[in-house]
Coordinates of C-alpha atoms in Angstrom, one line a residue:
Chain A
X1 CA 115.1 136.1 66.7
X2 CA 114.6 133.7 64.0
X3 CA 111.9 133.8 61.5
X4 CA 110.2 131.7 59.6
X5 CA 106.9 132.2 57.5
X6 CA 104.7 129.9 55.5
X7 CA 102.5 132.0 52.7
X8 CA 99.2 130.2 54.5
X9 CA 97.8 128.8 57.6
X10 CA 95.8 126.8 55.6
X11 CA 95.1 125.4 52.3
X12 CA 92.2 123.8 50.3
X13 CA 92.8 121.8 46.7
X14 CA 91.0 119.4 44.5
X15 CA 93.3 116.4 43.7
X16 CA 94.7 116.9 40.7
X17 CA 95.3 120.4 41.5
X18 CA 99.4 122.1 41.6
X19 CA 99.4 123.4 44.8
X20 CA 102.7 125.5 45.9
X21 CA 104.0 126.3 49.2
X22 CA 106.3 128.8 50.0
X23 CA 108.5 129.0 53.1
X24 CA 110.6 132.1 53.3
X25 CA 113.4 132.9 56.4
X26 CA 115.3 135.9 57.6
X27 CA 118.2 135.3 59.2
X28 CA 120.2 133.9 56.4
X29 CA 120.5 130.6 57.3
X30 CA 122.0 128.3 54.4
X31 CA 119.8 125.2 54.8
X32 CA 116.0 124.9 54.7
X33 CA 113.6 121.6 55.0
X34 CA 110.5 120.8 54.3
X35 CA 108.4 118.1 56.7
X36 CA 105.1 117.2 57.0
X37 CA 103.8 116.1 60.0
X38 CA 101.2 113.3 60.6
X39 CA 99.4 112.1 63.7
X40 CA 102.1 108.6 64.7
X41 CA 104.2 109.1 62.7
X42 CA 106.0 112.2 63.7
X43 CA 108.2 114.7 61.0
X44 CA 109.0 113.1 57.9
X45 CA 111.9 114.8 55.7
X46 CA 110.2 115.4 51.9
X47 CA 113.0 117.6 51.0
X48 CA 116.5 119.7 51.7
X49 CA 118.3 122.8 50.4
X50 CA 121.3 123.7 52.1
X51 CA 122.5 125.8 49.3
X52 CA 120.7 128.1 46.9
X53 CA 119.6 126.1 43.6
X54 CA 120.9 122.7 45.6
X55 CA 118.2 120.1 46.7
X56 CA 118.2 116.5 48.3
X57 CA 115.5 114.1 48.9
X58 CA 114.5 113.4 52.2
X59 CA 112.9 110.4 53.5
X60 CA 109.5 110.8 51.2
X61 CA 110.0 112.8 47.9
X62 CA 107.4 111.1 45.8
X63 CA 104.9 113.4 44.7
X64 CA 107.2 116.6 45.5
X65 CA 109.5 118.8 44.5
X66 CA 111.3 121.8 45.6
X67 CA 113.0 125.3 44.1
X68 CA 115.1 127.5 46.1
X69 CA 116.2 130.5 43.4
X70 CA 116.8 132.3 46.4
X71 CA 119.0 132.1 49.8
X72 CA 115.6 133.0 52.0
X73 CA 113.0 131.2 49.8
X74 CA 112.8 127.5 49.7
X75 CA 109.2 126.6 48.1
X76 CA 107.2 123.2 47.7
X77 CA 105.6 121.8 44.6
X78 CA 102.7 119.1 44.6
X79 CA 102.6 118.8 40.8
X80 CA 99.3 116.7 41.1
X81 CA 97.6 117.1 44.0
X82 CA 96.3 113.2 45.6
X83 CA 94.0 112.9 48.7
X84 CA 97.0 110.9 50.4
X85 CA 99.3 114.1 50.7
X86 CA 96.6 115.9 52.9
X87 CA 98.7 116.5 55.9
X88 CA 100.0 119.6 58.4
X89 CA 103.8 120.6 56.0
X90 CA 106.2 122.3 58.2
X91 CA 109.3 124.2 56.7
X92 CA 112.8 124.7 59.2
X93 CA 115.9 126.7 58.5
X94 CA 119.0 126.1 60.4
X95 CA 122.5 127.1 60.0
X96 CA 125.3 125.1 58.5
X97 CA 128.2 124.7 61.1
X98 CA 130.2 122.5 58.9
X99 CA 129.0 118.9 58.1
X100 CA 125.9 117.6 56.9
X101 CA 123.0 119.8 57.2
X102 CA 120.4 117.8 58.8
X103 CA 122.7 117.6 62.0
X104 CA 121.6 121.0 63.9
X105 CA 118.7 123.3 65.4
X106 CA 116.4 123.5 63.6
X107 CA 113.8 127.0 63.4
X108 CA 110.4 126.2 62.2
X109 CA 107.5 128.0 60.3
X110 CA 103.8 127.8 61.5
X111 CA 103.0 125.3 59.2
X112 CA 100.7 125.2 56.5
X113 CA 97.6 122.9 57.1
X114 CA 96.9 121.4 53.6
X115 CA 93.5 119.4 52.7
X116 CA 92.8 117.1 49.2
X117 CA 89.9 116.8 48.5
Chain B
X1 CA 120.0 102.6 60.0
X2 CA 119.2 105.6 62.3
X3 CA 115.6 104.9 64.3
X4 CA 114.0 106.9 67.0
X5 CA 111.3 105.7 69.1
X6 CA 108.6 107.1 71.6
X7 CA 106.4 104.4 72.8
X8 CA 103.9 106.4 74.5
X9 CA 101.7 108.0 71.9
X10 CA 100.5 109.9 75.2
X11 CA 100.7 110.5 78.8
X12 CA 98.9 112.0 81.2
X13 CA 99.9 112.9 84.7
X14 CA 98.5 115.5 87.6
X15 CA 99.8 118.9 88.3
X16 CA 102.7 118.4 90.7
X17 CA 103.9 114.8 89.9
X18 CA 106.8 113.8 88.2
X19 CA 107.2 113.0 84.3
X20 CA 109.1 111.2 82.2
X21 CA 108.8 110.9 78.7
X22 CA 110.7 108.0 76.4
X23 CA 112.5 108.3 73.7
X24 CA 114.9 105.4 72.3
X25 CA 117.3 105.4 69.5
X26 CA 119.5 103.4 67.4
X27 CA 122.7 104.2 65.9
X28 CA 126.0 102.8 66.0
X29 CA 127.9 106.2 66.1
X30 CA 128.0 109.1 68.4
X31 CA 124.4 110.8 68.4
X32 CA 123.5 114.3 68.9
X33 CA 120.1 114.6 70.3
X34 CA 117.4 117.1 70.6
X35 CA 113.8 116.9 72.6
X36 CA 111.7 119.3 70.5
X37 CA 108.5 120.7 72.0
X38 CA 105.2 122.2 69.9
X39 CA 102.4 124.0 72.4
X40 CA 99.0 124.1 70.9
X41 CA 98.7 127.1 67.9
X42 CA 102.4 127.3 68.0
X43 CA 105.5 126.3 66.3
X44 CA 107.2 123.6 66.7
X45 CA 110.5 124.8 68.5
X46 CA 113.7 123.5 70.1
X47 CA 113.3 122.0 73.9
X48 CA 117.0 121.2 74.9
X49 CA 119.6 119.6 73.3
X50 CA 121.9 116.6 75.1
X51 CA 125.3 118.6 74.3
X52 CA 124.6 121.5 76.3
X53 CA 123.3 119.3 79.4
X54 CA 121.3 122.1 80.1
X55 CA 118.1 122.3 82.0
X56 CA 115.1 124.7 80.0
X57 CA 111.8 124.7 81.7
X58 CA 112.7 122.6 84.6
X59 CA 113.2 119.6 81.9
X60 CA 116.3 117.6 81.6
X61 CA 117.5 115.3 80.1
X62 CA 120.5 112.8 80.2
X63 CA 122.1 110.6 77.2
X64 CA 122.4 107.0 78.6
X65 CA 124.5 105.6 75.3
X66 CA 124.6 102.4 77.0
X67 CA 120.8 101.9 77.1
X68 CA 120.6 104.2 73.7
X69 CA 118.0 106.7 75.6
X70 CA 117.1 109.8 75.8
X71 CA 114.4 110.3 78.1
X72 CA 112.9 113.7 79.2
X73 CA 112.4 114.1 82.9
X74 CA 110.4 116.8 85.0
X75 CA 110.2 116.3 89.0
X76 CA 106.4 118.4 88.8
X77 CA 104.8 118.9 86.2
X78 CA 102.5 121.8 85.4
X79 CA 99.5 122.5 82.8
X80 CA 101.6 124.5 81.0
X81 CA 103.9 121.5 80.4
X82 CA 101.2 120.0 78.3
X83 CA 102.0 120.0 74.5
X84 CA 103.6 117.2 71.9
X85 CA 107.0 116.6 72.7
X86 CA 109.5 114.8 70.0
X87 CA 112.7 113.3 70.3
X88 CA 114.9 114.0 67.6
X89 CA 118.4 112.3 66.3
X90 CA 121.4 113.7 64.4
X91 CA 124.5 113.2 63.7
X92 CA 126.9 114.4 61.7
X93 CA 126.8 113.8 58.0
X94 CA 124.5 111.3 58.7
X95 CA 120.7 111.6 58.7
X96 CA 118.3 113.8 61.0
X97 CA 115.3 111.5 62.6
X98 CA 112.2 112.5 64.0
X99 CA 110.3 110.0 66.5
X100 CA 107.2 109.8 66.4
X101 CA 106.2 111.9 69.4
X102 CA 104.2 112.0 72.6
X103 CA 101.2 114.2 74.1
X104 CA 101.8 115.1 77.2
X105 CA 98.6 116.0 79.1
X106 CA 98.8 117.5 82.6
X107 CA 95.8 117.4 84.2
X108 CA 94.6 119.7 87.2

């Protein structure tokens, strides 16, 4: 059964602040994303791994960035925290089958609830 | 440009009646597509996926490419049914879209 934890539930940060989240999985998977999820507008892809040390943008990078120095660790970075990146941030792992990453199941943390104040 | 849509932010039905939830896509390959499913307090977790035309939970759904939809059907609904559902699109080496989702509520 695949796991995947986020380091917290929830989060609390003035703007301004660097806030990490971490997103680790056990079942070796080689890709990892990280979403964040708003009321209408569904998942929105901030950022990719699908190899240790290897990143791409997804869909909304601005304001993020992402390490993964490890296979089961992929961990987000708000270097300044703004009021605008309040939001629910979901991390997935999947396999890679061949192909681009973003094509398959996905498993998916918790989620970490994050407010700016 | 791959683009998934669910135009029913939510939807409400009775115990017992049918449901149908939308989703519509554009994209000019072949898709691969996924209904994704998140109960309250839990994670957000696969439903079914089109390629294994399989039925989970008494939910189907079929790939009309001709219509470009993708539209999850129940023939009666229960209150456990109720949760946010999302359509998802992938394809190979191409992108991986979300749609925006719908809350289904089933009401007693």
């Amino acid at each position: 059964d695949v796991k995947v934890t986020q380091s917290s539930r929830y989060l609390v940060k003035r703007t301004g602040e660097k806030v990490f989240l971490e997103c680790v999985q056990d079942m070796d998977h080689e890709n990892m994303f990280w979403y964040r999820q708003d009321p209408g507008l569904g998942l929105r892809l901030i950022y990719f791994s699908y190899d240790v040390k290897m990143k791409e943008k997804g869909d909304i990078p601005e304001g993020y960035s992402v390490s993964r120095e490890k296979k089961e660790r992929f961990s987000l970075i708000l270097e300044s925290a703004s009021t605008n990146q309040t939001s629910m941030y979901l991390c997935a792992s999947s396999l890679n089958l061949g192909g681009h990453p973003r094509s398959y199941e996905q498993y998916f943390g918790p989620g970490t609830r994050l407010t700016v104040t | 440009a791959q683009r998934v849509t669910q135009p029913e932010k939510l939807l409400s039905v009775f115990k017992g009646a049918p449901v149908e939830l939308k989703c519509n896509y554009s994209y000019s390959g072949s898709p691969e597509l996924f209904w994704y499913v998140q109960y309250s307090r839990q994670r957000l977790q696969l439903l079914l996926r089109h390629i294994s035309r399989e039925s989970i939970k008494g939910f189907t759904a079929d790939l009309n490419k001709g219509e470009t939809s993708f539209h999850l059907k129940k023939p009666f609904a229960q209150e456990e049914d109720s949760a946010m559902y999302y359509c998802a699109l992938g394809n190979y080496g191409q992108n991986f879209v979300f749609g925006p989702g719908t809350r289904l509520s089933v009401l007693p």
